[in-house]
CSV table of C-alpha atoms in Angstrom, one decimal:
chain,number,residue,atom,x,y,z
A,1329,MET,CA,5.1,-18.3,-4.9
A,1330,THR,CA,6.9,-16.4,-7.8
A,1331,MET,CA,7.2,-12.6,-7.8
A,1332,ARG,CA,6.9,-10.0,-10.5
A,1333,ASN,CA,4.2,-11.8,-12.3
A,1334,SER,CA,1.6,-10.0,-10.1
A,1335,PRO,CA,1.7,-8.2,-6.8
A,1336,LEU,CA,-1.7,-9.8,-5.9
A,1337,ILE,CA,-2.6,-13.3,-4.6
A,1338,THR,CA,-6.1,-14.7,-4.7
A,1339,ALA,CA,-7.8,-16.3,-1.7
A,1340,ALA,CA,-7.5,-19.8,-3.4
A,1341,ALA,CA,-3.8,-19.4,-3.8
A,1342,LEU,CA,-3.4,-18.3,-0.3
A,1343,ASP,CA,-5.5,-21.2,1.0
A,1344,ALA,CA,-3.4,-23.6,-1.0
A,1345,ALA,CA,-0.2,-22.1,0.6
A,1346,SER,CA,-1.7,-21.8,4.2
A,1347,GLY,CA,-1.2,-24.7,6.6
A,1348,THR,CA,2.1,-25.6,5.0
A,1349,GLU,CA,5.3,-24.9,6.9
A,1350,SER,CA,7.0,-23.4,3.9
A,1351,LEU,CA,6.6,-23.0,0.1
A,1352,TRP,CA,8.8,-22.6,-2.9
A,1353,SER,CA,9.5,-19.0,-3.8
A,1354,GLY,CA,10.5,-19.8,-7.3
A,1355,ALA,CA,12.7,-22.0,-9.4
A,1356,GLY,CA,16.2,-22.3,-7.8
A,1357,ARG,CA,15.1,-20.4,-4.7
A,1358,ARG,CA,15.2,-21.9,-1.2
A,1359,ARG,CA,12.1,-22.7,0.7
A,1360,SER,CA,10.6,-19.7,2.5
A,1361,THR,CA,8.2,-19.3,5.4
A,1362,LEU,CA,4.7,-17.8,4.7
A,1363,ARG,CA,3.8,-14.8,6.8
A,1364,VAL,CA,0.4,-13.3,6.7
A,1365,LEU,CA,-0.1,-9.8,8.0
A,1366,ASP,CA,-3.4,-8.1,8.7
A,1367,VAL,CA,-3.5,-4.3,8.1
A,1368,ARG,CA,-7.0,-3.4,8.8
A,1369,TRP,CA,-7.2,0.5,9.2
A,1370,LYS,CA,-9.9,3.0,8.3
A,1371,LEU,CA,-9.7,6.7,8.7
A,1372,GLY,CA,-12.3,7.5,11.2
A,1373,GLY,CA,-13.3,3.7,11.3
A,1374,PRO,CA,-13.3,1.1,14.0
A,1375,PRO,CA,-9.9,0.3,15.5
A,1376,GLY,CA,-8.2,-2.4,13.4
A,1377,ALA,CA,-7.0,-4.2,16.5
A,1378,GLU,CA,-10.5,-4.7,17.6
A,1379,GLU,CA,-11.7,-6.0,14.2
A,1380,PHE,CA,-8.7,-8.3,14.1
A,1381,ALA,CA,-9.6,-9.8,17.6
A,1382,LYS,CA,-13.2,-10.5,16.2
A,1383,GLY,CA,-11.8,-12.7,13.5
A,1384,HIS,CA,-8.8,-12.9,11.1
A,1385,ILE,CA,-7.1,-15.3,8.8
A,1386,PRO,CA,-5.5,-18.1,10.8
A,1387,GLY,CA,-1.9,-17.4,11.6
A,1388,ALA,CA,-2.1,-13.7,10.7
A,1389,VAL,CA,-0.2,-11.1,12.8
A,1390,TYR,CA,-1.8,-7.6,13.2
A,1391,VAL,CA,-0.1,-4.6,12.0
A,1392,ASP,CA,-1.0,-1.1,13.1
A,1393,LEU,CA,-0.9,1.4,10.3
A,1394,ASP,CA,-0.7,4.5,12.4
A,1395,THR,CA,2.1,3.4,14.8
A,1396,GLU,CA,4.1,0.9,12.7
A,1397,LEU,CA,3.7,2.0,9.1
A,1398,ALA,CA,4.0,5.8,9.8
A,1399,GLY,CA,6.2,8.1,11.6
A,1400,HIS,CA,5.5,11.4,13.3
A,1401,GLY,CA,6.7,14.9,12.3
A,1402,ALA,CA,5.9,18.5,11.5
A,1403,PRO,CA,2.7,19.2,9.4
A,1404,THR,CA,4.9,19.8,6.5
A,1405,ASP,CA,5.9,16.2,6.7
A,1406,GLY,CA,2.3,15.0,6.1
A,1407,ARG,CA,-0.1,13.1,8.2
A,1408,HIS,CA,1.6,9.6,7.7
A,1409,PRO,CA,5.3,10.3,7.1
A,1410,LEU,CA,7.4,7.1,6.5
A,1411,PRO,CA,8.6,5.5,9.7
A,1412,ASP,CA,12.2,5.7,10.5
A,1413,ILE,CA,14.0,2.6,9.0
A,1414,ASP,CA,15.2,1.3,12.3
A,1415,ALA,CA,11.6,1.5,13.8
A,1416,PHE,CA,10.1,-0.2,10.7
A,1417,GLN,CA,12.8,-3.0,10.9
A,1418,ALA,CA,12.0,-3.5,14.5
A,1419,SER,CA,8.4,-3.8,13.7
A,1420,ALA,CA,9.0,-6.3,10.7
A,1421,ARG,CA,11.1,-8.5,13.3
A,1422,ARG,CA,8.2,-8.3,15.7
A,1423,TRP,CA,5.8,-9.7,13.0
A,1424,GLY,CA,8.4,-12.7,12.6
A,1425,LEU,CA,9.8,-11.6,9.3
A,1426,ASN,CA,13.2,-13.2,8.2
A,1427,ASP,CA,15.1,-12.6,5.0
A,1428,GLY,CA,13.7,-14.8,2.2
A,1429,ASP,CA,10.1,-15.2,3.7
A,1430,SER,CA,7.1,-14.9,1.6
A,1431,VAL,CA,4.5,-12.3,2.8
A,1432,VAL,CA,0.8,-11.8,2.1
A,1433,VAL,CA,-0.8,-8.7,3.4
A,1434,TYR,CA,-4.5,-7.9,3.6
A,1435,ASP,CA,-7.3,-5.6,4.9
A,1436,ASP,CA,-10.9,-5.3,4.7
A,1437,VAL,CA,-10.9,-2.3,2.3
A,1438,SER,CA,-9.9,-4.0,-1.0
A,1439,GLY,CA,-6.2,-3.5,-0.3
A,1440,THR,CA,-6.3,0.3,0.1
A,1441,SER,CA,-4.5,0.1,3.6
A,1442,ALA,CA,-2.6,-3.1,3.0
A,1443,ALA,CA,-0.9,-1.6,0.1
A,1444,ARG,CA,0.9,0.7,2.4
A,1445,LEU,CA,2.7,-2.2,3.9
A,1446,TRP,CA,3.2,-3.9,0.5
A,1447,TRP,CA,4.9,-0.6,-0.7
A,1448,LEU,CA,6.9,-0.1,2.5
A,1449,LEU,CA,8.4,-3.6,2.4
A,1450,ARG,CA,9.2,-3.3,-1.3
A,1451,TYR,CA,10.7,0.2,-0.6
A,1452,ALA,CA,12.8,-1.5,2.1
A,1453,GLY,CA,14.2,-4.1,-0.1
A,1454,PHE,CA,11.8,-7.0,0.8
A,1455,GLU,CA,10.9,-8.7,-2.6
A,1456,ASP,CA,8.4,-11.5,-1.9
A,1457,VAL,CA,5.3,-9.7,-0.8
A,1458,ARG,CA,1.8,-9.6,-2.3
A,1459,VAL,CA,-1.6,-8.2,-1.4
A,1460,LEU,CA,-4.6,-10.6,-0.9
A,1461,ASP,CA,-6.9,-9.5,-3.9
A,1462,GLY,CA,-10.3,-8.6,-2.4
A,1463,GLY,CA,-9.1,-8.6,1.2
A,1464,LEU,CA,-10.8,-10.3,4.0
A,1465,ALA,CA,-14.1,-10.3,2.1
A,1466,ALA,CA,-12.7,-12.4,-0.7
A,1467,TRP,CA,-11.1,-14.9,1.8
A,1468,VAL,CA,-14.5,-15.4,3.5
A,1469,ALA,CA,-16.4,-15.7,0.1
A,1470,PHE,CA,-13.9,-18.4,-0.8
A,1471,GLY,CA,-14.8,-20.3,2.3
A,1472,GLY,CA,-11.6,-19.5,4.2
A,1473,GLY,CA,-12.0,-19.8,8.0
A,1474,LEU,CA,-11.4,-17.1,10.7
A,1475,ASP,CA,-9.5,-17.2,13.9
A,1476,THR,CA,-9.9,-15.3,17.1
A,1477,THR,CA,-6.7,-16.3,18.8
A,1478,SER,CA,-3.6,-14.1,18.5
A,1479,SER,CA,-0.5,-15.5,16.9
A,1480,VAL,CA,2.8,-14.4,18.6
A,1481,PRO,CA,5.6,-15.2,16.2
A,1482,VAL,CA,9.1,-15.9,17.1
A,1483,PRO,CA,10.9,-12.5,16.6
A,1484,GLY,CA,12.5,-12.3,13.1
A,1485,THR,CA,15.9,-11.2,11.9
A,1486,VAL,CA,15.1,-9.6,8.6
A,1487,GLU,CA,17.5,-6.8,7.5
A,1488,LEU,CA,15.8,-3.8,5.7
A,1489,ALA,CA,17.1,-0.7,4.1
A,1490,TYR,CA,15.2,2.0,2.4
A,1491,GLY,CA,15.6,3.0,-1.3
A,1492,SER,CA,14.5,0.0,-3.5
A,1493,LEU,CA,11.5,2.0,-4.9
A,1494,PRO,CA,11.5,5.6,-6.2
A,1495,THR,CA,10.2,8.4,-4.1
A,1496,LEU,CA,9.3,12.2,-4.6
A,1497,ASP,CA,9.7,15.2,-2.5
A,1498,ALA,CA,7.7,18.2,-3.0
A,1499,ASP,CA,10.0,19.8,-5.7
A,1500,ALA,CA,10.3,16.4,-7.5
A,1501,ALA,CA,6.4,16.0,-7.5
A,1502,ALA,CA,6.1,19.4,-9.1
A,1503,ALA,CA,8.6,18.5,-11.7
A,1504,ILE,CA,6.8,15.3,-12.5
A,1505,ALA,CA,3.5,17.1,-12.8
A,1506,ALA,CA,5.1,19.4,-15.3
A,1507,ASN,CA,7.2,17.0,-17.3
A,1508,GLY,CA,5.5,13.5,-16.8
A,1509,VAL,CA,2.2,12.4,-15.2
A,1510,LEU,CA,1.5,13.0,-11.5
A,1511,LEU,CA,-1.6,10.9,-10.5
A,1512,ASP,CA,-3.8,11.9,-7.5
A,1513,ALA,CA,-5.3,8.8,-5.9
A,1514,ARG,CA,-7.9,10.8,-3.9
A,1515,ALA,CA,-11.6,11.0,-4.6
A,1516,ALA,CA,-12.4,13.3,-7.6
A,1517,GLU,CA,-14.3,15.8,-5.5
A,1518,ARG,CA,-11.3,16.2,-3.3
A,1519,PHE,CA,-9.1,16.7,-6.2
A,1520,ARG,CA,-11.4,19.4,-7.6
A,1521,GLY,CA,-11.4,21.2,-4.2
A,1522,GLU,CA,-15.1,20.7,-3.6
A,1523,VAL,CA,-14.5,19.1,-0.2
A,1524,GLU,CA,-11.6,18.7,2.1
A,1525,PRO,CA,-12.2,16.8,5.3
A,1526,VAL,CA,-8.7,16.9,6.8
A,1527,ASP,CA,-6.1,18.8,5.1
A,1528,PRO,CA,-5.8,22.7,5.5
A,1529,ARG,CA,-6.3,23.7,1.9
A,1530,ALA,CA,-8.7,22.1,-0.7
A,1531,GLY,CA,-7.5,21.3,-4.2
A,1532,HIS,CA,-4.6,19.4,-5.7
A,1533,ILE,CA,-1.0,19.9,-6.9
A,1534,PRO,CA,-0.9,22.0,-10.0
A,1535,GLY,CA,-0.5,19.9,-13.1
A,1536,ALA,CA,-1.6,16.6,-11.5
A,1537,VAL,CA,-4.2,14.2,-12.9
A,1538,SER,CA,-7.2,13.0,-11.0
A,1539,ALA,CA,-7.0,9.1,-10.8
A,1540,PRO,CA,-9.0,7.9,-8.0
A,1541,THR,CA,-7.7,4.6,-6.8
A,1542,ALA,CA,-11.2,3.5,-6.0
A,1543,ASP,CA,-11.7,3.2,-9.8
A,1544,THR,CA,-9.1,0.4,-10.0
A,1545,ILE,CA,-11.4,-1.8,-7.8
A,1546,GLY,CA,-14.3,-3.8,-9.4
A,1547,PRO,CA,-17.8,-4.3,-7.9
A,1548,ASP,CA,-16.6,-7.5,-6.2
A,1549,GLY,CA,-14.0,-5.6,-4.3
A,1550,ARG,CA,-11.1,-7.1,-6.3
A,1551,MET,CA,-8.6,-5.3,-8.6
A,1552,LEU,CA,-9.6,-4.8,-12.2
A,1553,SER,CA,-8.0,-7.2,-14.6
A,1554,PRO,CA,-4.5,-6.2,-15.8
A,1555,ASP,CA,-5.9,-5.4,-19.3
A,1556,ARG,CA,-8.4,-3.1,-17.9
A,1557,LEU,CA,-6.0,-1.5,-15.7
A,1558,ALA,CA,-3.6,-0.9,-18.4
A,1559,GLU,CA,-6.3,0.7,-20.5
A,1560,ARG,CA,-7.2,3.0,-17.6
A,1561,PHE,CA,-3.6,4.2,-17.0
A,1562,ALA,CA,-3.2,4.7,-20.8
A,1563,GLU,CA,-6.2,6.9,-20.7
A,1564,LEU,CA,-4.6,8.8,-17.9
A,1565,GLY,CA,-1.4,9.3,-20.0
A,1566,VAL,CA,0.6,6.6,-18.4
A,1567,THR,CA,2.4,3.8,-20.4
A,1568,ALA,CA,5.5,1.9,-19.7
A,1569,GLY,CA,7.9,4.7,-20.6
A,1570,THR,CA,6.1,7.5,-19.0
A,1571,PRO,CA,7.8,9.4,-16.1
A,1572,ALA,CA,5.0,8.8,-13.5
A,1573,GLY,CA,4.4,9.7,-9.8
A,1574,VAL,CA,1.5,9.1,-7.4
A,1575,TYR,CA,0.1,10.9,-4.3
A,1576,CYS,CA,-3.0,11.1,-2.2
A,1577,GLY,CA,-3.9,12.7,1.0
A,1578,SER,CA,-1.1,11.1,3.2
A,1579,GLY,CA,0.7,8.6,1.2
A,1580,VAL,CA,-1.6,5.6,2.1
A,1581,THR,CA,-4.0,5.2,-0.8
A,1582,ALA,CA,-1.1,6.3,-3.2
A,1583,ALA,CA,0.5,3.1,-2.5
A,1584,HIS,CA,-2.7,1.3,-3.7
A,1585,LEU,CA,-2.5,3.3,-6.9
A,1586,ALA,CA,1.0,2.1,-7.3
A,1587,LEU,CA,-0.1,-1.4,-6.6
A,1588,ALA,CA,-2.6,-1.1,-9.3
A,1589,MET,CA,0.0,0.2,-11.8
A,1590,GLU,CA,2.3,-2.8,-11.1
A,1591,ALA,CA,-0.8,-5.2,-11.5
A,1592,ALA,CA,-1.3,-3.5,-14.9
A,1593,GLY,CA,2.3,-4.6,-15.9
A,1594,LEU,CA,3.7,-1.0,-15.5
A,1595,PRO,CA,6.8,0.0,-13.4
A,1596,VAL,CA,6.1,1.0,-9.9
A,1597,PRO,CA,5.7,4.8,-10.0
A,1598,ALA,CA,7.6,7.2,-7.8
A,1599,LEU,CA,5.5,7.9,-4.6
A,1600,TYR,CA,5.3,11.1,-2.9
A,1601,PRO,CA,5.1,10.1,0.8
A,1602,GLY,CA,4.2,13.5,2.2
A,1603,SER,CA,1.3,13.8,-0.4
A,1604,PHE,CA,-1.2,16.5,-0.3
A,1605,SER,CA,-1.2,16.8,3.5
A,1606,ALA,CA,2.3,17.9,3.4
A,1607,TRP,CA,2.0,20.0,0.2
A,1608,SER,CA,-1.1,21.8,1.6
A,1609,ASN,CA,0.6,22.6,4.9
A,1610,ASP,CA,3.4,24.5,3.1
A,1611,PRO,CA,2.0,28.0,2.4
A,1612,GLU,CA,4.8,28.5,-0.4
A,1613,ARG,CA,3.1,25.6,-2.5
A,1614,PRO,CA,0.5,26.6,-4.9
A,1615,VAL,CA,-2.8,24.6,-4.9
A,1616,ALA,CA,-5.1,24.2,-7.9
A,1617,VAL,CA,-8.8,23.7,-8.0
A,1618,GLY,CA,-11.2,22.5,-10.5
A,1619,ALA,CA,-11.1,19.5,-12.9
A,1620,LEU,CA,-7.7,20.4,-14.4
């Protein structure tokens, strides 16, 4: 499994790697163990652990987004602040991760929750991680089997440290919106301020550009082709040399937009972890409404 060609993996490629004790991670690199992590989560949807118990990719370990991929803080920290690095490392070790492993993450919503784990692992310095393109539906459509037994891995010893990807605080997000391109991954109607189901104020960060991450997904539930993604981001004003940032409601789907940018061959953008949930909870921060 080689990295930096694409942050995605197909169901066929995962199937070819599954069932082997290890796989080559690239020319000149040592053999690495394949780890499969299930990140099923929907805001207001059925609990992911229950869905996992009904059937998952064989050998997968369940990851709880709310408790393992997010911390807890004040409203101005956002609804899903980043977990403390020690807590995140402890979770990764519970999943059985060791340095040098190959990791595939998946969900049942076309990667829009699994991307949170992809981004966090990359941010923490873990290189060999990919998202299953199309998620569980693609695995089933391919003919992959499902398991209902839980896999309890031997605890791992991975060492993680944050800082390997760029992030933004509120001031930096405002600066990117003014001097680069700040992409808003939420649905367009939330960007325009027509609806706001969870955050205290409706609208968007002034100067941001509406870029719903759902528009990066094709009708088959898989990511659009790299060429189509590159065209889409170019239309939004983002090319390889553009200072770019991404945000959403709470930093989850923003990670999926970052995933789409890397799939398009672009650098991973700076991500605003607090996103609009943090911004809108700060009365000193202005909020814009409308299409622009």
